Short mmCIF file of C-alpha atoms in Angstrom, two decimals:
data_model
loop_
_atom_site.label_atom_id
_atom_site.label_comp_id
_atom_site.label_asym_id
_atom_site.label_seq_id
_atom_site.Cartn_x
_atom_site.Cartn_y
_atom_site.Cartn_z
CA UNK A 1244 9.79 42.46 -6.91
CA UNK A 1245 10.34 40.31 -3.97
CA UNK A 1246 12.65 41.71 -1.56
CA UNK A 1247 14.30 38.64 -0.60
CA UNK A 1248 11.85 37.82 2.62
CA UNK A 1249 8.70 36.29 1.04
CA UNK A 1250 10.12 33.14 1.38
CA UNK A 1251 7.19 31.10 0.79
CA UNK A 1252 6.70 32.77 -3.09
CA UNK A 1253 10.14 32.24 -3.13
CA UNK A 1254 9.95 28.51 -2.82
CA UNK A 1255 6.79 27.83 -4.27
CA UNK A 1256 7.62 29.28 -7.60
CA UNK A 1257 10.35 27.56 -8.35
CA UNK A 1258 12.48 30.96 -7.91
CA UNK A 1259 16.42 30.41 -9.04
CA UNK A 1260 19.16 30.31 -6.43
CA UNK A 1261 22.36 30.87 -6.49
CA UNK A 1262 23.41 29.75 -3.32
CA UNK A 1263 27.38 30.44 -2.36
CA UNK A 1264 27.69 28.03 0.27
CA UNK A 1265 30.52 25.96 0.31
CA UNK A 1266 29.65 22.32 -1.20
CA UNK A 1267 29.73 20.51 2.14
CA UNK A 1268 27.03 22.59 3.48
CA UNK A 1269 25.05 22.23 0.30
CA UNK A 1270 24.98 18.46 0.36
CA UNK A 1271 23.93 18.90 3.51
CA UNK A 1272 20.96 21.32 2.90
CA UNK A 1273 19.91 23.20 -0.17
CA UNK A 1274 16.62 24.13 -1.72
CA UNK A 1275 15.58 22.59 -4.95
CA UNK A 1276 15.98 25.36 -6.91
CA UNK A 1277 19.32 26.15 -6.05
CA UNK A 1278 22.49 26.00 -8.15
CA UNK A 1279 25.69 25.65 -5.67
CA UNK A 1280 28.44 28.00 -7.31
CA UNK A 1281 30.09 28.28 -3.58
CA UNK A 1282 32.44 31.95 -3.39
CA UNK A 1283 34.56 29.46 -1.00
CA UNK A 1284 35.54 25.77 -1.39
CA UNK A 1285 35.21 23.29 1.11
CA UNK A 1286 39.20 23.73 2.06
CA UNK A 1287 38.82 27.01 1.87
CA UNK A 1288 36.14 27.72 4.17
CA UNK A 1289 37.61 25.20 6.42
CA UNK A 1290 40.36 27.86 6.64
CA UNK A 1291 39.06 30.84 6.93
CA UNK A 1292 36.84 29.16 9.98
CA UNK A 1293 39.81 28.07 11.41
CA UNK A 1294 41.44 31.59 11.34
CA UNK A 1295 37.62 33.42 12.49
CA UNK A 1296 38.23 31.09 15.79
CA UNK A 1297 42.49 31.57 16.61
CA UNK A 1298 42.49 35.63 15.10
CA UNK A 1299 39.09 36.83 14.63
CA UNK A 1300 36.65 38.29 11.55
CA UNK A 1301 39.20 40.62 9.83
CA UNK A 1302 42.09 38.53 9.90
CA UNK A 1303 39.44 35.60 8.97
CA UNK A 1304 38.12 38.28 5.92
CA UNK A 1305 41.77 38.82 5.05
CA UNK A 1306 42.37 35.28 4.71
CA UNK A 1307 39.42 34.81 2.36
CA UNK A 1308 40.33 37.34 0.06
CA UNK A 1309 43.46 36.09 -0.14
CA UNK A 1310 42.53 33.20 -0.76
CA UNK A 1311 39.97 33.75 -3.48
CA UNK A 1312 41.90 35.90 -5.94
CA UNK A 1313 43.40 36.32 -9.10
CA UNK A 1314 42.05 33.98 -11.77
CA UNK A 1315 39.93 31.92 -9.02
CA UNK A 1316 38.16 35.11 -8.17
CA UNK A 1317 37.58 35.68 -11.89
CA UNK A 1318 36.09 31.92 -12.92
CA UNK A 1319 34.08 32.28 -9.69
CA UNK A 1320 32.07 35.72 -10.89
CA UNK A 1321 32.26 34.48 -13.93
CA UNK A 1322 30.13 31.59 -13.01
CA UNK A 1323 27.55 33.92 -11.05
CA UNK A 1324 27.54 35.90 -13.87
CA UNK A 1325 26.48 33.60 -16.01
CA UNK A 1326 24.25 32.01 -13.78
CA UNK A 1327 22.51 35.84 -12.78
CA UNK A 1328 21.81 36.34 -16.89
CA UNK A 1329 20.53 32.88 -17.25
CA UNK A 1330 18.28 33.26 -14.61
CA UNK A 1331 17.20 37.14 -14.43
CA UNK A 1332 14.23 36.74 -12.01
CA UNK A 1333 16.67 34.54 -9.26
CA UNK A 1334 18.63 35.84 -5.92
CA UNK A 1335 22.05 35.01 -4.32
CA UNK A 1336 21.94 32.74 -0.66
CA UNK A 1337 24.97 32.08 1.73
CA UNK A 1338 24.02 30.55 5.22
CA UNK A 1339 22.66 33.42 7.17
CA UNK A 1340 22.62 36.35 4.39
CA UNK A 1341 25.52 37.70 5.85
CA UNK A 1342 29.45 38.44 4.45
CA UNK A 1343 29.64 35.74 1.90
CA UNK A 1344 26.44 36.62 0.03
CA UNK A 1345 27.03 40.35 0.52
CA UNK A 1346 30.57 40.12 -1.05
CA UNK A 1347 29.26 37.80 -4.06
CA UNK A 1348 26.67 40.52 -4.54
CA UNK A 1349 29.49 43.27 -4.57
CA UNK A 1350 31.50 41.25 -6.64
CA UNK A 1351 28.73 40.62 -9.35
CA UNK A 1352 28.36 44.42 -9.08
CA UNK A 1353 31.71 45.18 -10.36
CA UNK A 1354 30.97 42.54 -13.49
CA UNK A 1355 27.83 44.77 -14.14
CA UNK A 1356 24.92 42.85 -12.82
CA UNK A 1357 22.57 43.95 -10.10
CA UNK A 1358 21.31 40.76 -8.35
CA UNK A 1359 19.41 40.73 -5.18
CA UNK A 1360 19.97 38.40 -2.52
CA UNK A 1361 18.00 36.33 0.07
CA UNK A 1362 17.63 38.41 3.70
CA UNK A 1363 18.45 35.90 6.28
CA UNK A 1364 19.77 33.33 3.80
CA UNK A 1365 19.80 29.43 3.74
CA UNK A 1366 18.79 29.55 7.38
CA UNK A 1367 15.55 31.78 6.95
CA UNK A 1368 14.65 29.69 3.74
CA UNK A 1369 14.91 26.25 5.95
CA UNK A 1370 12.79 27.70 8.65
CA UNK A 1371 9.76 28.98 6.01
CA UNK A 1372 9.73 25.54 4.48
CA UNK A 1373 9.49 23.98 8.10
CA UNK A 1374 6.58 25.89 9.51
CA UNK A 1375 5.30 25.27 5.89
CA UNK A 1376 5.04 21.71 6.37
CA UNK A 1377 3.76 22.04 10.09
CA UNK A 1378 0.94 24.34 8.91
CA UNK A 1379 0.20 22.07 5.24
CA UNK A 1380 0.15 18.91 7.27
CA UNK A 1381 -2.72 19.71 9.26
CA UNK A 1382 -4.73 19.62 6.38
CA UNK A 1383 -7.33 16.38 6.22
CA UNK A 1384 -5.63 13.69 3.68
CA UNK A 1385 -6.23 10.06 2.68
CA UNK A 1386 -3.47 7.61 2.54
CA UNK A 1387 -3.61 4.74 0.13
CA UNK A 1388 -2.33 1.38 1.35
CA UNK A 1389 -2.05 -2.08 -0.64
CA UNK A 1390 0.21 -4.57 -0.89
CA UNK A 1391 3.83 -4.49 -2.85
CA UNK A 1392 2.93 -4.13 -6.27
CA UNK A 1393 -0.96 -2.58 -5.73
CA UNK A 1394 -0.08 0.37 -7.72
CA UNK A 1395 -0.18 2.90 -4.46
CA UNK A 1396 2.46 5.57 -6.06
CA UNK A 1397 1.16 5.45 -9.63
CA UNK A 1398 -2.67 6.67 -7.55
CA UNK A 1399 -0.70 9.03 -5.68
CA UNK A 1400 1.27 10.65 -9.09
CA UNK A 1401 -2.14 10.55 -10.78
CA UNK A 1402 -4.11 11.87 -8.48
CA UNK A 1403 -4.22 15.94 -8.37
CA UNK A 1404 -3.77 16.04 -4.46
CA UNK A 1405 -1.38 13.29 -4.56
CA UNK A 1406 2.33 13.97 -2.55
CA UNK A 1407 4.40 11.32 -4.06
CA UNK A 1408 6.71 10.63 -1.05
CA UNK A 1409 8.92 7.68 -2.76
CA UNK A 1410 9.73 10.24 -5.39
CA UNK A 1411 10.82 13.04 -3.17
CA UNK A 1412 13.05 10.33 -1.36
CA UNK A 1413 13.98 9.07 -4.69
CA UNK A 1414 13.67 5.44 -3.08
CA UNK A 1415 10.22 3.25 -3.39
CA UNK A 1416 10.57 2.06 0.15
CA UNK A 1417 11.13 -1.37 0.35
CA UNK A 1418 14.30 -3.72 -0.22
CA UNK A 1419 14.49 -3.46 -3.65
CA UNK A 1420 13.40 0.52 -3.52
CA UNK A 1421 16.72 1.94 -4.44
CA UNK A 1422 16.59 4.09 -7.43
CA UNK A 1423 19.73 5.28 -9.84
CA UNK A 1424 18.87 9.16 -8.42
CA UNK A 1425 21.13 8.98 -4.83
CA UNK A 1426 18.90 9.70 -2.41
CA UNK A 1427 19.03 13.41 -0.68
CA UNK A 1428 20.06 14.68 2.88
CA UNK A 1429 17.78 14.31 5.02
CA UNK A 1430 17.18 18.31 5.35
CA UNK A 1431 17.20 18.42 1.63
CA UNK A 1432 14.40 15.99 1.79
CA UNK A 1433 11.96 17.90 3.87
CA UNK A 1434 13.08 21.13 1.92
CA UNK A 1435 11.90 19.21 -1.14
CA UNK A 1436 8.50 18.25 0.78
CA UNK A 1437 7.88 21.48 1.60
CA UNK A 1438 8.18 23.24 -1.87
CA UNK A 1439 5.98 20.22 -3.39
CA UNK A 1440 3.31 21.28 -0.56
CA UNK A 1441 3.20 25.12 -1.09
CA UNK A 1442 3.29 24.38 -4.99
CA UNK A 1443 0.03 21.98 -4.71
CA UNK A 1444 -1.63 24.14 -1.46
CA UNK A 1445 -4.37 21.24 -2.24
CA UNK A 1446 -7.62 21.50 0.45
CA UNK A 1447 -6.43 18.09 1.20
CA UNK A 1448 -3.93 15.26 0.60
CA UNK A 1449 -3.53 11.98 -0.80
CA UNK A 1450 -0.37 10.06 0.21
CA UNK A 1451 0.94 6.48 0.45
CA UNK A 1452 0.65 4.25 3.57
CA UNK A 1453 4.48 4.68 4.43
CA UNK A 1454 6.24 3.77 7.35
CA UNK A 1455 8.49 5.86 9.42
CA UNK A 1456 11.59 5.63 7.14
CA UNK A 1457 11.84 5.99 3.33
CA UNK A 1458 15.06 4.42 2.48
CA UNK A 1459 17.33 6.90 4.64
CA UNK A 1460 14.95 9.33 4.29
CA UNK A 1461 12.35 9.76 7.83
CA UNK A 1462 9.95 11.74 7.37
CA UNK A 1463 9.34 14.88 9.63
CA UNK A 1464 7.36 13.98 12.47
CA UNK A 1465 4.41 16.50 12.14
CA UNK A 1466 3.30 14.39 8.90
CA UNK A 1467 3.84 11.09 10.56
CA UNK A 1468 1.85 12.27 13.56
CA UNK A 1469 -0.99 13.62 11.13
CA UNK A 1470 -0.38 10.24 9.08
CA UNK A 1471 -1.19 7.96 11.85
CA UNK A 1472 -4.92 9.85 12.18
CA UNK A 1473 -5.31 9.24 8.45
CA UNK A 1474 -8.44 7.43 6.95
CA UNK A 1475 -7.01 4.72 4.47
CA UNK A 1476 -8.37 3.33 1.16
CA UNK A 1477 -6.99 -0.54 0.69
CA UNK A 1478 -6.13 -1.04 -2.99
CA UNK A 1479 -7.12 -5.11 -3.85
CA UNK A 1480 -6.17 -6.74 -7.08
CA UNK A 1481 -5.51 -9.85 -7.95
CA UNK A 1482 -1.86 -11.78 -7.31
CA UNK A 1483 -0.85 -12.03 -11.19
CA UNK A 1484 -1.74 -8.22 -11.73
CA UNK A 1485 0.31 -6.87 -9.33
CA UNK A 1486 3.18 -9.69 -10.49
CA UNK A 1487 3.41 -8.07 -13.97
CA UNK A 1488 3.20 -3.87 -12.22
CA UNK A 1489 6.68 -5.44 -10.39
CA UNK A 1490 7.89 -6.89 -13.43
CA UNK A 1491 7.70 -3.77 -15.70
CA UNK A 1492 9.22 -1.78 -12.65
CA UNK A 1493 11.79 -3.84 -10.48
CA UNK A 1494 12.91 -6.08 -13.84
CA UNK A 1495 12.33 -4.15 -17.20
CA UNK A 1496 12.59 -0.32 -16.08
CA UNK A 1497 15.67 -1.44 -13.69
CA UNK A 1498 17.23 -3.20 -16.41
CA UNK A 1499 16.91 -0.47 -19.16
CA UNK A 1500 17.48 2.50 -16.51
CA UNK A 1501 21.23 1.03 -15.58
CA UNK A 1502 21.38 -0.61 -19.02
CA UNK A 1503 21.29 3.59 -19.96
CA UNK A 1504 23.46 5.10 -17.21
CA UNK A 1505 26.43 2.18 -17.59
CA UNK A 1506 26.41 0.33 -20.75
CA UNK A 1507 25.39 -3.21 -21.46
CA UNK A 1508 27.65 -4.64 -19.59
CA UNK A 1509 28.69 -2.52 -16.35
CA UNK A 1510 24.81 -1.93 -16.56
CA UNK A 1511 24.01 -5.50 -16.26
CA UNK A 1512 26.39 -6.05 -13.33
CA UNK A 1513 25.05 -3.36 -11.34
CA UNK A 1514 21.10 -4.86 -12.44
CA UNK A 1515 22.20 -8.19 -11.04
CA UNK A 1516 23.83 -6.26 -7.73
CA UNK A 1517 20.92 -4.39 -7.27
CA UNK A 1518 18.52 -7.60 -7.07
CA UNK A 1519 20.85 -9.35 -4.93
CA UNK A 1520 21.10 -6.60 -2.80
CA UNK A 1521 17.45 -6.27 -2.30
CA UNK A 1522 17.11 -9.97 -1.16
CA UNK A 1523 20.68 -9.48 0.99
CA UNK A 1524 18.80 -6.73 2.85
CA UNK A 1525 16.14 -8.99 4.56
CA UNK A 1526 18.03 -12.41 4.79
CA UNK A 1527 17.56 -12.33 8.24
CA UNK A 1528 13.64 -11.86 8.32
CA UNK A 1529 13.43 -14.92 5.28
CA UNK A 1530 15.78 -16.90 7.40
CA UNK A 1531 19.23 -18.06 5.89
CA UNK A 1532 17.86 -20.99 4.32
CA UNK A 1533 15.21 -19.59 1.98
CA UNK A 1534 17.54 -16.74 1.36
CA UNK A 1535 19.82 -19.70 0.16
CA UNK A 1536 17.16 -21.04 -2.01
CA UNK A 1537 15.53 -17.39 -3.25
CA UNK A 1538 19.30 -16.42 -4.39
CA UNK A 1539 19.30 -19.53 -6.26
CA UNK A 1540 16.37 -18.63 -8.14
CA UNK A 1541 17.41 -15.48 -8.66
CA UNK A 1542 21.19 -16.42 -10.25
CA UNK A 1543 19.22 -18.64 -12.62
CA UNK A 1544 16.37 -16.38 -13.01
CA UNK A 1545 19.36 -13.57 -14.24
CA UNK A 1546 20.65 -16.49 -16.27
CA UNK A 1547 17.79 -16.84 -18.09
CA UNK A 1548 16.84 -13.17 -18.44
CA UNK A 1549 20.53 -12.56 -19.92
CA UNK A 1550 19.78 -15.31 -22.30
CA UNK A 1551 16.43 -14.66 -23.92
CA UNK A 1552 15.69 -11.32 -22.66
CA UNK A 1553 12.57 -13.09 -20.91
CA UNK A 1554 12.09 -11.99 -17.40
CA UNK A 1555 9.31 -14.50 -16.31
CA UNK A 1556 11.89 -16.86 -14.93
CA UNK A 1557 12.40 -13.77 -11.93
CA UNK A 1558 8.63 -15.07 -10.81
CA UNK A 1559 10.04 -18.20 -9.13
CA UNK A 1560 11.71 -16.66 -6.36
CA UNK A 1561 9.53 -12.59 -6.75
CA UNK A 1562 6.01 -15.14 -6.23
CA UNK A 1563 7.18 -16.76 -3.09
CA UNK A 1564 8.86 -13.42 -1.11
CA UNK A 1565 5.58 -11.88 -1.88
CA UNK A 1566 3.24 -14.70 -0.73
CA UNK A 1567 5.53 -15.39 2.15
CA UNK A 1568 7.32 -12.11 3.04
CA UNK A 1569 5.64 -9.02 1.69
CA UNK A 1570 1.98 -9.85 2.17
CA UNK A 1571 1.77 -11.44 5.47
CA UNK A 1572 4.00 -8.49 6.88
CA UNK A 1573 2.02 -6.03 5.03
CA UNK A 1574 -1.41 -7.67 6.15
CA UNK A 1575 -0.08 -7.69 10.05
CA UNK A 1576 0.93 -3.99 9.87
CA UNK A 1577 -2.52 -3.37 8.26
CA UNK A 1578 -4.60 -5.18 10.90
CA UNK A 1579 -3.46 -3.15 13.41
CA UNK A 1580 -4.74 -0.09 11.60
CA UNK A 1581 -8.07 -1.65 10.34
CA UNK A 1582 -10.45 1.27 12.37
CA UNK A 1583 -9.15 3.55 10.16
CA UNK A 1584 -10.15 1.80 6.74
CA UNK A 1585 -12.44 3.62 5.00
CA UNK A 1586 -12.62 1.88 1.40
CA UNK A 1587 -11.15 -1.54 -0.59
CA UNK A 1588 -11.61 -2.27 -4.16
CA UNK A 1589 -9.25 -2.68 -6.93
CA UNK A 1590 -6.82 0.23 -8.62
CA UNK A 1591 -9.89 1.26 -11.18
CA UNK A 1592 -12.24 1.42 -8.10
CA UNK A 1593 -9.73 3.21 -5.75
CA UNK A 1594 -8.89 5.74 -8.41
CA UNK A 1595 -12.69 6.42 -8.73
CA UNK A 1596 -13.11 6.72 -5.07
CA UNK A 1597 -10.29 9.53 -4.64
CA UNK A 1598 -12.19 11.08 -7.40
CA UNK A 1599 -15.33 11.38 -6.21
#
């Protein structure tokens, strides 16, 4: 058994959590196997940290006992509990592996479960996954660049060394990348890179040409540094192709995804405000004009689409930002980094390429 300090088998097997942070520090930072069943409350902690500053740690620990007793003591070990039996092989995680997970543990004791806990907590777990990154990074890797629409993340998913950043950062990176998942903290997001690093431990990498900033997500600057060094493969298929790849994912799998989450009819209004939105974001760069005209096109585009269901009509205004926004900006970025091309060729050839 792991004695709560191997923290990279820890993370890279997935190993349950129960982490008793308070939720504001979660949402700030967790690992992604962790399950937040805090032994404090936001308010609560709040507090107790109040009190640890004006009187000290035992009239802080009084406090906290005081206030987490009676029946909200009870629901709260009754959650670990729960949680400890469901997941038998997992450990308990405050902060710093100090007072709060020690007292959880003591707690869950009492109820008749003997659950182990992570030495040095939160903190120790966060600095593991860092130096994980730092040392995974320096591997060699490959980073696959294209134009909007190339296909770039379905050759990363597929590929067995493939890091799917977009996916970690639950965003797809450009104006219209927002995704129904929220996206995470930005510590959460590097915790999540980390674990899908030591999971792979691949001899080398394949990643998407990103830029510094994935949605709100950056990422850490070891992998950007790395990234910037990277040999690229180009991926080069014709307009129309890529046209129907942003169809099926920016129209039809939008559509159906808040079509699922909100109803028909919420759903639809929040289809409509992401699309908008997306164009919103980058009226400046189009210039207010064509953004005038584009968002014409797309109110009768939606029109249309809520009509007959057809989605072709979203081709008048998606054809243009690509031939006159996306491409050109894409093509200048990729100029500047043409030493470092290695292949072009279409999705089929690319994917045979990575293969090889």
């Amino acid at each position: 058994m792991n004695d709560g300090t191997d923290y990279r088998a820890i993370l890279a097997s997935d190993t349950p959590l129960i982490d008793v942070r308070a939720p504001i520090e979660f949402a700030q930072g967790a690992m992604p196997a962790a399950l937040n069943l805090p032994l404090m409350n936001d308010d609560e902690r709040a507090a107790v940290g109040t009190c640890y500053k004006r009187q000290g740690p035992e009239a802080a620990l009084a406090l906290g006992h005081s206030l987490v007793n009676g029946d909200t003591r009870a629901a709260r070990i009754s959650a670990w509990r729960e949680a400890s039996l469901a997941h038998p092989d997992g450990y308990l995680c405050c902060a710093r592996g100090g007072q709060r997970s020690h007292i959880s543990q003591a707690w869950l004791k009492e109820a008749g479960v003997d659950y182990p806990l992570i030495r040095g907590g939160y903190k120790a777990l966060r600095q593991a996954a860092m130096q994980a990154t730092e040392e995974q990074v320096q591997k060699p890797m490959v980073l696959i660049g294209g134009c909007t629409g190339s296909g770039k993340t379905l050759l990363v998913k597929q590929h067995a060394q493939g890091i799917d950043l977009e996916g970690l950062a639950h965003h797809r990176g450009s104006s219209f990348g927002r995704t129904l998942t929220p996206q995470l903290s930005q510590a959460s997001f590097e915790n999540h890179l980390a674990v899908a690093l030591l999971k792979k431990d691949a001899a080398r990498w394949v990643l998407e040409d990103e830029g510094r900033m994935i949605g709100s997500n950056h990422l850490p600057e070891c992998l950007r540094d790395r990234m910037v060094q990277a040999a690229i493969v180009v991926v080069e298929d014709p307009f129309d192709v890529r046209l129907e790849r942003l169809r099926e994912e920016y129209f039809d799998h939008m559509w159906a995804d808040f079509s699922a989450a909100y109803g028909e009819e919420a759903g639809w209004e929040a289809y409509s405000d992401y699309l908008h939105h997306g164009l919103f974001a980058i009226r400046r760069r189009l210039g207010l004009q064509r953004f005038a005209e584009f968002t014409a096109l797309l109110d009768s585009a939606l029109l249309e689409q809520q009509r007959s269901g057809s989605t072709d009509a979203h081709f008048s205004w998606l054809a243009p930002l690509l031939k006159d926004y996306y491409d050109p900006m894409y093509g200048y970025q990729l100029e500047k980094k043409a030493e470092k091309i290695v292949y072009r060729g279409t999705f089929e050839d690319v994917a045979k390429w990575l293969n090889r």
